[in-house]
Amino acid sequence: ADAYEIIAAQARRTEDEVLATNRYNNHYNFMVSVNGDSVRACIERLTEWDRISPEKPFEIVFNSPGGDLVDGLALFDYIRLMRDKGHKVTTSTIGYAASMAGILLQAGDVRIMGRESWLLIHEASFLTLGKFGEVVDEVNWIKRIQKRILDIFAERSVLTAKQIGTRWERKDWWISSDEALKLGFVDEVR
């Protein structure tokens, strides 16, 4: 082979490698805790895809222990914004989507769980310090957030918010993929 053929073959290989990347295919692996940095990185990537390919579908795959409520709800709203802009957003989990990651799983147009994956939902948790009045204010705010979380889970579930609240009260509620499908927390199991 002459030098031109070698250069052309290398260019094709490089192009194939780029075309195979998750970034090029609007596939985002969220495999960390939900916090300011991880949410910022995900939002930046979704924004990039939105600008490059308006209305092209996205997939976000969660394998996460969950994390911060406020940061997570910001990403939840952003995923919903992408849906409103015309992107079909698939959220899925392999491994587990725990706590805030389970809430984020609910943001997609299509919600998918791997057959051996788990969903964990529980009451909102927080840590607060301060004067009595400050703690009471924080508790009242968390109650409001918890109501929103219950509404998010109940929106497409066969269960009501009250039924979900009863099942997660004072404990972690681990849900298999088959149970999640039956309860309406996901649309498909693969």
Coordinates of N, CA, C and O in Angstrom, one line a residue:
A1 N 0.9 -1.2 0.0 CA 0.0 0.0 0.0 C 0.9 1.2 0.0 O 1.9 1.3 0.7
D2 N 0.5 2.2 -0.8 CA 1.2 3.4 -0.8 C 0.9 4.4 0.3 O -0.1 4.1 1.1
A3 N 1.6 5.4 0.5 CA 1.4 6.3 1.7 C 0.0 6.9 1.7 O -0.6 7.1 2.7
Y4 N -0.6 7.2 0.5 CA -1.9 7.8 0.4 C -2.9 6.8 1.0 O -3.8 7.2 1.7
E5 N -2.9 5.6 0.6 CA -3.8 4.6 1.1 C -3.7 4.4 2.6 O -4.7 4.2 3.3
I6 N -2.5 4.4 3.1 CA -2.3 4.3 4.6 C -2.9 5.5 5.3 O -3.6 5.4 6.3
I7 N -2.7 6.7 4.8 CA -3.3 7.9 5.4 C -4.8 7.9 5.3 O -5.5 8.2 6.3
A8 N -5.3 7.5 4.2 CA -6.8 7.4 4.0 C -7.4 6.4 5.0 O -8.4 6.6 5.6
A9 N -6.7 5.2 5.1 CA -7.2 4.2 6.0 C -7.2 4.7 7.5 O -8.1 4.5 8.3
Q10 N -6.1 5.4 7.9 CA -6.0 6.0 9.2 C -7.1 7.0 9.4 O -7.8 7.1 10.5
A11 N -7.4 7.8 8.4 CA -8.5 8.8 8.5 C -9.9 8.2 8.7 O -10.7 8.6 9.5
R12 N -10.1 7.1 8.0 CA -11.4 6.4 8.1 C -11.5 5.7 9.5 O -12.6 5.8 10.1
R13 N -10.4 5.2 10.0 CA -10.4 4.6 11.3 C -10.7 5.7 12.4 O -11.5 5.5 13.3
T14 N -10.1 6.8 12.3 CA -10.3 7.9 13.2 C -11.7 8.4 13.1 O -12.4 8.6 14.2
E15 N -12.3 8.5 11.9 CA -13.7 8.9 11.8 C -14.6 7.9 12.4 O -15.6 8.2 13.1
D16 N -14.3 6.6 12.2 CA -15.2 5.5 12.8 C -15.1 5.6 14.3 O -16.2 5.4 14.9
E17 N -14.0 5.9 14.8 CA -13.8 6.0 16.3 C -14.6 7.1 16.8 O -15.3 7.0 17.9
V18 N -14.6 8.3 16.2 CA -15.4 9.4 16.6 C -16.9 9.1 16.5 O -17.6 9.4 17.4
L19 N -17.3 8.5 15.4 CA -18.7 8.3 15.1 C -19.2 7.2 16.1 O -20.5 7.2 16.4
A20 N -18.4 6.4 16.7 CA -18.8 5.4 17.7 C -18.9 6.0 19.1 O -19.4 5.3 20.0
T21 N -18.4 7.2 19.4 CA -18.3 7.6 20.8 C -19.7 8.0 21.3 O -20.6 8.3 20.6
N22 N -19.9 7.9 22.6 CA -21.1 8.3 23.3 C -21.4 9.7 23.0 O -22.6 10.1 22.8
R23 N -20.4 10.6 23.0 CA -20.6 12.0 22.8 C -21.3 12.3 21.5 O -22.2 13.1 21.4
Y24 N -20.8 11.6 20.4 CA -21.3 11.8 19.1 C -22.7 11.3 19.0 O -23.6 11.8 18.3
N25 N -23.0 10.2 19.8 CA -24.4 9.6 19.7 C -25.3 10.0 20.8 O -26.4 9.4 21.0
N26 N -25.0 11.1 21.4 CA -25.9 11.7 22.5 C -26.3 10.7 23.5 O -27.5 10.6 23.9
H27 N -25.3 10.0 24.0 CA -25.5 9.0 25.1 C -24.6 9.4 26.2 O -23.4 9.5 26.1
Y28 N -25.2 9.7 27.4 CA -24.5 10.2 28.5 C -24.5 9.2 29.7 O -25.6 8.8 30.1
N29 N -23.4 8.7 30.1 CA -23.3 7.8 31.3 C -23.2 8.6 32.6 O -22.1 9.3 32.8
F30 N -24.2 8.6 33.4 CA -24.1 9.3 34.7 C -23.9 8.3 35.8 O -24.8 7.6 36.3
M31 N -22.6 8.1 36.0 CA -22.1 7.0 36.9 C -21.5 7.4 38.2 O -20.6 6.8 38.7
V32 N -22.0 8.6 38.7 CA -21.4 9.2 39.9 C -22.6 9.7 40.8 O -23.8 9.6 40.4
S33 N -22.2 10.2 42.0 CA -23.2 10.8 42.8 C -23.8 12.1 42.2 O -23.1 12.7 41.4
V34 N -25.0 12.4 42.6 CA -25.7 13.6 42.1 C -25.2 14.8 43.0 O -25.5 14.8 44.1
N35 N -24.4 15.7 42.4 CA -23.9 16.8 43.1 C -23.7 18.0 42.1 O -24.0 17.8 40.9
G36 N -23.3 19.1 42.6 CA -23.1 20.3 41.8 C -22.3 20.0 40.6 O -22.6 20.4 39.4
D37 N -21.1 19.3 40.8 CA -20.2 19.1 39.6 C -20.8 18.1 38.6 O -20.7 18.3 37.4
S38 N -21.4 17.0 39.1 CA -21.9 16.0 38.1 C -23.1 16.6 37.4 O -23.3 16.3 36.2
V39 N -23.9 17.3 38.1 CA -25.1 17.9 37.4 C -24.6 19.0 36.4 O -25.1 19.0 35.2
R40 N -23.7 19.8 36.8 CA -23.1 20.8 35.8 C -22.6 20.2 34.6 O -22.8 20.6 33.4
A41 N -21.8 19.1 34.7 CA -21.2 18.4 33.6 C -22.3 17.8 32.7 O -22.2 17.9 31.4
C42 N -23.4 17.3 33.3 CA -24.4 16.7 32.4 C -25.2 17.8 31.7 O -25.5 17.7 30.5
I43 N -25.5 18.9 32.4 CA -26.2 20.0 31.8 C -25.4 20.6 30.6 O -25.9 20.9 29.6
E44 N -24.1 20.7 30.9 CA -23.2 21.3 29.8 C -23.3 20.4 28.6 O -23.3 20.9 27.4
R45 N -23.2 19.1 28.8 CA -23.3 18.1 27.6 C -24.6 18.2 26.9 O -24.7 18.3 25.7
L46 N -25.7 18.2 27.7 CA -27.0 18.3 27.1 C -27.2 19.6 26.3 O -27.8 19.6 25.2
T47 N -26.7 20.7 26.8 CA -26.7 22.0 26.1 C -25.9 21.9 24.8 O -26.4 22.4 23.8
E48 N -24.8 21.3 24.9 CA -24.0 21.2 23.7 C -24.7 20.4 22.6 O -24.8 20.8 21.4
W49 N -25.3 19.3 23.0 CA -26.1 18.4 22.0 C -27.3 19.2 21.5 O -27.6 19.1 20.3
D50 N -27.9 20.0 22.4 CA -29.1 20.7 21.9 C -28.7 21.8 20.9 O -29.4 22.0 19.9
R51 N -27.6 22.4 21.1 CA -27.1 23.4 20.1 C -26.7 22.8 18.8 O -26.9 23.4 17.7
I52 N -26.0 21.7 18.9 CA -25.5 21.0 17.7 C -26.6 20.3 16.9 O -26.6 20.4 15.7
S53 N -27.5 19.6 17.6 CA -28.5 18.8 17.0 C -29.8 19.1 17.6 O -30.3 18.2 18.3
P54 N -30.5 20.2 17.3 CA -31.8 20.4 17.8 C -32.7 19.3 17.5 O -32.7 18.8 16.4
E55 N -33.5 18.9 18.5 CA -34.5 17.8 18.4 C -33.9 16.4 18.2 O -34.7 15.5 18.1
K56 N -32.6 16.2 18.2 CA -32.1 14.9 18.2 C -32.3 14.2 19.5 O -32.2 14.8 20.6
P57 N -32.5 12.9 19.6 CA -32.8 12.2 20.9 C -31.5 12.1 21.7 O -30.4 12.1 21.2
F58 N -31.7 12.1 23.0 CA -30.6 11.9 24.0 C -31.0 10.6 24.8 O -32.1 10.3 25.0
E59 N -29.9 10.0 25.3 CA -30.1 9.0 26.4 C -29.1 9.2 27.5 O -28.0 9.5 27.3
I60 N -29.7 9.2 28.7 CA -28.9 9.4 29.9 C -29.0 8.1 30.7 O -30.2 7.6 31.1
V61 N -27.9 7.4 31.0 CA -27.9 6.1 31.7 C -27.4 6.4 33.1 O -26.3 6.9 33.3
F62 N -28.2 6.0 34.1 CA -27.8 6.2 35.5 C -27.4 4.9 36.1 O -28.0 3.9 36.0
N63 N -26.3 5.0 36.9 CA -25.8 4.0 37.8 C -25.3 4.8 39.0 O -24.1 5.1 39.0
S64 N -26.1 5.2 39.8 CA -25.8 6.3 40.8 C -26.5 6.0 42.1 O -27.6 5.6 42.2
P65 N -25.7 6.4 43.2 CA -26.3 6.3 44.5 C -27.2 7.4 44.9 O -27.7 7.5 46.0
G66 N -27.4 8.4 44.0 CA -28.2 9.5 44.3 C -27.3 10.6 44.8 O -26.1 10.7 44.6
G67 N -28.0 11.6 45.6 CA -27.2 12.7 46.1 C -28.1 13.9 46.4 O -29.2 13.7 46.9
D68 N -27.6 15.0 46.1 CA -28.2 16.3 46.5 C -29.5 16.5 45.8 O -29.6 16.5 44.6
L69 N -30.5 16.9 46.7 CA -31.9 17.1 46.1 C -32.0 18.3 45.3 O -32.5 18.3 44.2
V70 N -31.4 19.4 45.7 CA -31.5 20.7 44.9 C -30.8 20.6 43.6 O -31.3 20.9 42.6
D71 N -29.6 20.1 43.6 CA -28.8 19.9 42.4 C -29.6 18.9 41.4 O -29.7 19.1 40.2
G72 N -30.1 17.8 42.0 CA -30.8 16.8 41.2 C -32.0 17.4 40.6 O -32.4 17.1 39.5
L73 N -32.8 18.1 41.4 CA -34.0 18.7 40.8 C -33.7 19.7 39.7 O -34.5 19.9 38.8
A74 N -32.6 20.4 39.8 CA -32.2 21.3 38.7 C -32.0 20.5 37.4 O -32.4 20.9 36.4
L75 N -31.3 19.3 37.6 CA -31.1 18.5 36.4 C -32.5 17.9 35.9 O -32.7 17.8 34.7
F76 N -33.3 17.5 36.8 CA -34.7 17.1 36.5 C -35.4 18.1 35.6 O -35.9 17.8 34.5
D77 N -35.4 19.4 36.1 CA -36.0 20.4 35.3 C -35.4 20.6 33.9 O -36.0 20.9 32.9
Y78 N -34.0 20.5 33.9 CA -33.3 20.7 32.6 C -33.6 19.6 31.6 O -33.8 19.8 30.4
I79 N -33.7 18.3 32.1 CA -34.1 17.2 31.2 C -35.5 17.5 30.7 O -35.8 17.3 29.5
R80 N -36.4 17.9 31.5 CA -37.8 18.2 31.1 C -37.8 19.4 30.1 O -38.5 19.4 29.1
L81 N -36.9 20.4 30.3 CA -36.8 21.5 29.3 C -36.3 20.9 27.9 O -36.9 21.3 26.9
M82 N -35.4 20.0 27.9 CA -34.9 19.4 26.7 C -36.1 18.7 26.0 O -36.3 18.7 24.7
R83 N -36.9 18.0 26.8 CA -38.1 17.3 26.2 C -39.0 18.4 25.6 O -39.6 18.2 24.5
D84 N -39.3 19.5 26.3 CA -40.2 20.5 25.8 C -39.6 21.2 24.5 O -40.4 21.7 23.7
K85 N -38.3 21.1 24.3 CA -37.7 21.7 23.1 C -37.8 20.7 21.9 O -37.3 21.1 20.9
G86 N -38.3 19.5 22.2 CA -38.5 18.6 21.1 C -37.5 17.4 21.1 O -37.6 16.6 20.2
H87 N -36.6 17.3 22.0 CA -35.7 16.2 22.1 C -36.5 15.0 22.7 O -37.2 15.2 23.7
K88 N -36.3 13.8 22.2 CA -36.8 12.6 22.9 C -35.7 12.2 23.8 O -34.6 11.9 23.4
V89 N -36.1 12.2 25.1 CA -35.0 11.9 26.1 C -35.4 10.5 26.7 O -36.5 10.3 27.3
T90 N -34.4 9.6 26.6 CA -34.6 8.3 27.3 C -33.7 8.3 28.5 O -32.5 8.7 28.4
T91 N -34.3 8.0 29.6 CA -33.5 7.8 30.9 C -33.5 6.3 31.2 O -34.5 5.7 31.0
S92 N -32.4 5.8 31.6 CA -32.3 4.4 31.9 C -31.4 4.2 33.0 O -30.6 5.0 33.4
T93 N -31.4 3.0 33.6 CA -30.5 2.6 34.6 C -29.9 1.2 34.4 O -30.7 0.3 34.0
I94 N -28.7 1.1 34.6 CA -28.0 -0.2 34.8 C -27.4 -0.2 36.1 O -26.8 0.8 36.6
G95 N -27.5 -1.3 36.8 CA -27.0 -1.3 38.2 C -28.1 -0.8 39.1 O -28.9 -1.6 39.5
Y96 N -28.0 0.5 39.5 CA -29.1 1.0 40.3 C -29.2 2.5 40.1 O -28.3 3.2 39.7
A97 N -30.5 3.0 40.3 CA -30.8 4.4 40.4 C -31.4 4.6 41.8 O -32.5 4.3 42.0
A98 N -30.5 5.1 42.7 CA -31.0 5.2 44.0 C -31.3 6.7 44.4 O -30.6 7.6 43.9
S99 N -32.3 6.8 45.2 CA -32.6 8.1 45.8 C -32.8 9.2 44.7 O -33.7 9.0 43.9
M100 N -31.9 10.2 44.6 CA -32.1 11.3 43.6 C -32.0 10.7 42.2 O -32.6 11.2 41.3
A101 N -31.1 9.7 42.0 CA -31.0 9.1 40.7 C -32.3 8.5 40.2 O -32.7 8.5 39.1
G102 N -33.1 7.9 41.2 CA -34.4 7.3 40.9 C -35.4 8.4 40.5 O -36.2 8.2 39.6
I103 N -35.3 9.6 41.1 CA -36.1 10.7 40.7 C -35.7 11.1 39.3 O -36.6 11.3 38.4
L104 N -34.4 11.2 39.0 CA -34.0 11.6 37.7 C -34.4 10.6 36.6 O -34.7 11.0 35.5
L105 N -34.5 9.4 36.9 CA -34.9 8.3 36.0 C -36.3 8.7 35.5 O -36.7 8.4 34.4
Q106 N -37.1 9.3 36.4 CA -38.5 9.7 36.0 C -38.6 10.8 35.0 O -39.7 11.0 34.4
A107 N -37.6 11.5 34.7 CA -37.6 12.7 33.9 C -37.7 12.4 32.4 O -38.1 13.2 31.6
G108 N -37.4 11.2 32.0 CA -37.4 10.8 30.6 C -38.7 10.6 29.9 O -39.7 10.3 30.6
D109 N -38.7 10.8 28.6 CA -39.9 10.4 27.8 C -40.1 8.9 28.0 O -41.2 8.4 28.1
V110 N -39.0 8.2 27.8 CA -39.0 6.7 28.0 C -38.1 6.4 29.1 O -36.9 6.9 29.1
R111 N -38.5 5.6 30.0 CA -37.7 5.2 31.2 C -37.5 3.7 31.1 O -38.4 2.9 31.0
I112 N -36.2 3.3 31.2 CA -35.8 1.9 31.0 C -34.9 1.4 32.1 O -34.1 2.2 32.6
M113 N -35.1 0.2 32.6 CA -34.2 -0.4 33.5 C -33.7 -1.7 32.9 O -34.4 -2.4 32.2
G114 N -32.4 -1.9 33.3 CA -31.8 -3.2 33.0 C -32.5 -4.3 33.8 O -32.9 -4.0 34.9
R115 N -32.6 -5.5 33.3 CA -33.3 -6.6 34.0 C -32.7 -6.8 35.4 O -33.5 -7.0 36.3
E116 N -31.4 -6.6 35.6 CA -30.9 -6.9 36.9 C -30.6 -5.6 37.7 O -29.9 -5.6 38.7
S117 N -31.3 -4.5 37.3 CA -31.1 -3.2 38.0 C -32.1 -3.0 39.1 O -33.1 -3.7 39.2
W118 N -31.8 -2.0 39.9 CA -32.6 -1.8 41.1 C -32.9 -0.3 41.2 O -32.1 0.6 40.8
L119 N -34.1 0.0 41.7 CA -34.5 1.4 41.9 C -34.7 1.5 43.4 O -35.3 0.7 44.1
L120 N -34.2 2.6 44.0 CA -34.3 2.8 45.5 C -35.0 4.2 45.6 O -34.5 5.2 45.1
I121 N -36.1 4.2 46.3 CA -36.7 5.4 46.7 C -37.0 5.4 48.2 O -37.1 4.4 48.8
H122 N -36.9 6.6 48.7 CA -37.1 6.8 50.2 C -37.5 8.3 50.5 O -37.4 9.1 49.6
E123 N -37.9 8.5 51.7 CA -38.2 9.8 52.2 C -37.0 10.8 51.9 O -35.9 10.3 51.9
A124 N -37.3 12.1 51.7 CA -36.2 13.0 51.6 C -35.3 13.0 52.8 O -35.8 12.9 53.9
S125 N -34.0 13.1 52.6 CA -33.1 13.2 53.7 C -32.3 14.5 53.7 O -32.0 15.0 52.6
F126 N -31.9 15.0 54.8 CA -31.2 16.2 54.9 C -30.5 16.3 56.2 O -30.7 15.6 57.2
L127 N -29.5 17.2 56.3 CA -28.8 17.5 57.5 C -28.9 19.0 57.8 O -28.7 19.8 56.9
T128 N -29.3 19.3 59.0 CA -29.5 20.8 59.3 C -29.0 21.1 60.7 O -29.1 20.2 61.6
L129 N -28.4 22.2 60.8 CA -27.9 22.7 62.1 C -28.5 24.2 62.3 O -28.7 24.8 61.3
G130 N -28.5 24.6 63.5 CA -28.9 26.0 63.7 C -29.9 26.2 64.8 O -30.1 25.2 65.6
K131 N -30.4 27.4 65.0 CA -31.3 27.7 66.0 C -32.6 26.9 65.7 O -32.9 26.5 64.6
F132 N -33.4 26.7 66.8 CA -34.7 26.0 66.7 C -35.5 26.5 65.5 O -36.0 25.7 64.7
G133 N -35.7 27.7 65.4 CA -36.6 28.3 64.4 C -36.0 28.0 63.0 O -36.8 27.7 62.0
E134 N -34.7 28.0 62.8 CA -34.1 27.7 61.5 C -34.3 26.2 61.2 O -34.6 25.9 60.0
V135 N -34.2 25.4 62.2 CA -34.4 23.9 61.9 C -35.9 23.7 61.6 O -36.2 22.9 60.6
V136 N -36.8 24.3 62.2 CA -38.2 24.2 61.9 C -38.5 24.6 60.5 O -39.2 24.0 59.7
D137 N -37.9 25.8 60.1 CA -38.1 26.3 58.7 C -37.5 25.3 57.7 O -38.1 25.0 56.7
E138 N -36.4 24.7 58.0 CA -35.8 23.7 57.1 C -36.6 22.5 57.0 O -36.8 21.9 55.9
V139 N -37.2 22.0 58.1 CA -38.1 20.8 58.1 C -39.3 21.1 57.2 O -39.7 20.3 56.4
N140 N -39.9 22.3 57.4 CA -41.1 22.7 56.5 C -40.7 22.7 55.1 O -41.5 22.3 54.2
W141 N -39.5 23.2 54.7 CA -39.1 23.3 53.3 C -38.9 21.8 52.8 O -39.4 21.5 51.7
I142 N -38.3 21.0 53.6 CA -38.1 19.6 53.2 C -39.4 18.9 53.0 O -39.6 18.1 52.0
K143 N -40.4 19.2 53.8 CA -41.7 18.6 53.6 C -42.3 19.0 52.3 O -43.0 18.2 51.6
R144 N -42.1 20.2 51.9 CA -42.6 20.7 50.6 C -41.9 20.0 49.4 O -42.5 19.6 48.4
I145 N -40.6 19.8 49.6 CA -39.8 19.1 48.5 C -40.3 17.6 48.5 O -40.5 17.1 47.4
Q146 N -40.5 17.0 49.6 CA -40.9 15.6 49.7 C -42.3 15.5 48.9 O -42.5 14.5 48.2
K147 N -43.2 16.4 49.1 CA -44.4 16.4 48.4 C -44.2 16.4 46.9 O -44.8 15.7 46.1
R148 N -43.3 17.3 46.4 CA -43.0 17.3 45.0 C -42.4 16.0 44.5 O -42.7 15.5 43.4
I149 N -41.5 15.4 45.3 CA -40.9 14.1 44.9 C -42.0 13.0 44.8 O -42.0 12.3 43.8
L150 N -42.9 13.0 45.8 CA -44.0 12.0 45.7 C -44.9 12.3 44.4 O -45.3 11.3 43.8
D151 N -45.1 13.5 44.1 CA -45.9 13.8 42.9 C -45.1 13.4 41.6 O -45.8 12.9 40.7
I152 N -43.8 13.5 41.6 CA -43.0 13.1 40.5 C -43.1 11.6 40.3 O -43.4 11.1 39.2
F153 N -43.0 10.8 41.4 CA -43.1 9.4 41.2 C -44.5 8.9 40.9 O -44.7 8.0 40.1
A154 N -45.5 9.6 41.4 CA -46.9 9.2 41.2 C -47.4 9.6 39.8 O -48.4 9.0 39.3
E155 N -46.8 10.6 39.1 CA -47.2 11.2 37.9 C -47.5 10.1 36.8 O -48.5 10.1 36.1
R156 N -46.7 9.1 36.7 CA -46.9 8.0 35.7 C -47.0 6.6 36.3 O -47.0 5.6 35.6
S157 N -47.1 6.6 37.6 CA -47.2 5.3 38.3 C -48.6 4.9 38.5 O -49.5 5.7 38.3
V158 N -48.8 3.6 38.7 CA -50.2 3.2 39.1 C -50.5 3.5 40.5 O -51.7 3.3 40.9
L159 N -49.5 3.9 41.3 CA -49.8 4.2 42.7 C -50.0 5.7 42.8 O -49.5 6.5 42.1
T160 N -50.7 6.1 43.9 CA -50.9 7.5 44.2 C -49.7 8.0 45.0 O -49.0 7.1 45.6
A161 N -49.6 9.3 45.2 CA -48.5 9.8 46.0 C -48.7 9.3 47.4 O -47.7 9.0 48.1
K162 N -49.9 9.2 47.9 CA -50.1 8.7 49.3 C -49.6 7.2 49.4 O -49.0 6.9 50.4
Q163 N -50.0 6.4 48.4 CA -49.5 5.0 48.5 C -48.0 4.9 48.4 O -47.5 4.1 49.2
I164 N -47.4 5.7 47.6 CA -45.9 5.7 47.6 C -45.3 6.1 48.9 O -44.4 5.5 49.5
G165 N -45.9 7.2 49.5 CA -45.4 7.7 50.8 C -45.5 6.7 51.9 O -44.7 6.5 52.7
T166 N -46.6 5.9 51.9 CA -46.8 4.8 52.8 C -45.8 3.7 52.7 O -45.2 3.2 53.7
R167 N -45.4 3.4 51.5 CA -44.4 2.3 51.2 C -43.0 2.7 51.5 O -42.2 1.8 51.8
W168 N -42.7 4.0 51.5 CA -41.3 4.4 51.8 C -41.1 5.0 53.2 O -40.0 5.3 53.5
E169 N -42.2 5.1 53.9 CA -42.1 5.7 55.2 C -41.1 5.1 56.1 O -41.2 3.9 56.4
R170 N -40.1 5.8 56.6 CA -39.1 5.4 57.5 C -38.3 4.2 57.1 O -37.7 3.5 57.9
K171 N -38.1 4.0 55.8 CA -37.3 2.9 55.3 C -36.9 3.2 53.9 O -37.4 4.0 53.2
D172 N -35.9 2.4 53.4 CA -35.5 2.4 52.0 C -36.4 1.4 51.3 O -36.6 0.3 51.8
W173 N -36.9 1.8 50.2 CA -37.8 0.9 49.4 C -37.0 0.5 48.1 O -36.9 1.3 47.2
W174 N -36.5 -0.7 48.1 CA -35.8 -1.3 47.0 C -36.8 -1.9 46.1 O -37.6 -2.8 46.5
I175 N -36.7 -1.6 44.8 CA -37.7 -2.0 43.8 C -36.9 -2.7 42.6 O -36.1 -2.1 42.0
S176 N -37.2 -3.9 42.4 CA -36.6 -4.6 41.2 C -37.1 -4.1 39.9 O -38.1 -3.4 39.9
S177 N -36.5 -4.4 38.8 CA -36.9 -3.9 37.5 C -38.3 -4.4 37.2 O -39.1 -3.6 36.7
D178 N -38.6 -5.6 37.5 CA -40.0 -6.1 37.2 C -41.0 -5.4 38.0 O -42.1 -5.1 37.5
E179 N -40.7 -5.2 39.3 CA -41.7 -4.5 40.1 C -41.8 -3.0 39.6 O -42.9 -2.5 39.6
A180 N -40.7 -2.4 39.2 CA -40.8 -1.0 38.8 C -41.6 -0.9 37.5 O -42.4 0.1 37.4
L181 N -41.5 -1.9 36.6 CA -42.4 -1.9 35.4 C -43.8 -2.1 35.8 O -44.7 -1.3 35.3
K182 N -44.1 -3.0 36.7 CA -45.5 -3.2 37.1 C -46.1 -2.0 37.8 O -47.3 -1.7 37.6
L183 N -45.3 -1.3 38.6 CA -45.8 -0.1 39.3 C -45.8 1.2 38.5 O -46.3 2.2 38.9
G184 N -45.2 1.1 37.2 CA -45.2 2.3 36.4 C -44.1 3.3 36.6 O -44.1 4.4 36.1
F185 N -43.0 2.8 37.3 CA -41.9 3.7 37.5 C -40.9 3.6 36.3 O -40.1 4.5 36.2
V186 N -41.1 2.7 35.4 CA -40.4 2.6 34.2 C -41.3 2.1 33.1 O -42.4 1.5 33.4
D187 N -40.9 2.3 31.9 CA -41.7 1.9 30.7 C -41.2 0.6 30.1 O -42.0 -0.1 29.4
E188 N -40.0 0.2 30.3 CA -39.4 -1.0 29.7 C -38.4 -1.6 30.6 O -37.7 -0.9 31.4
V189 N -38.2 -2.9 30.5 CA -37.1 -3.6 31.1 C -36.4 -4.3 30.0 O -37.0 -5.0 29.2
R190 N -35.1 -4.2 30.0 CA -34.2 -4.8 29.0 C -33.2 -5.8 29.6 O -32.6 -5.5 30.6

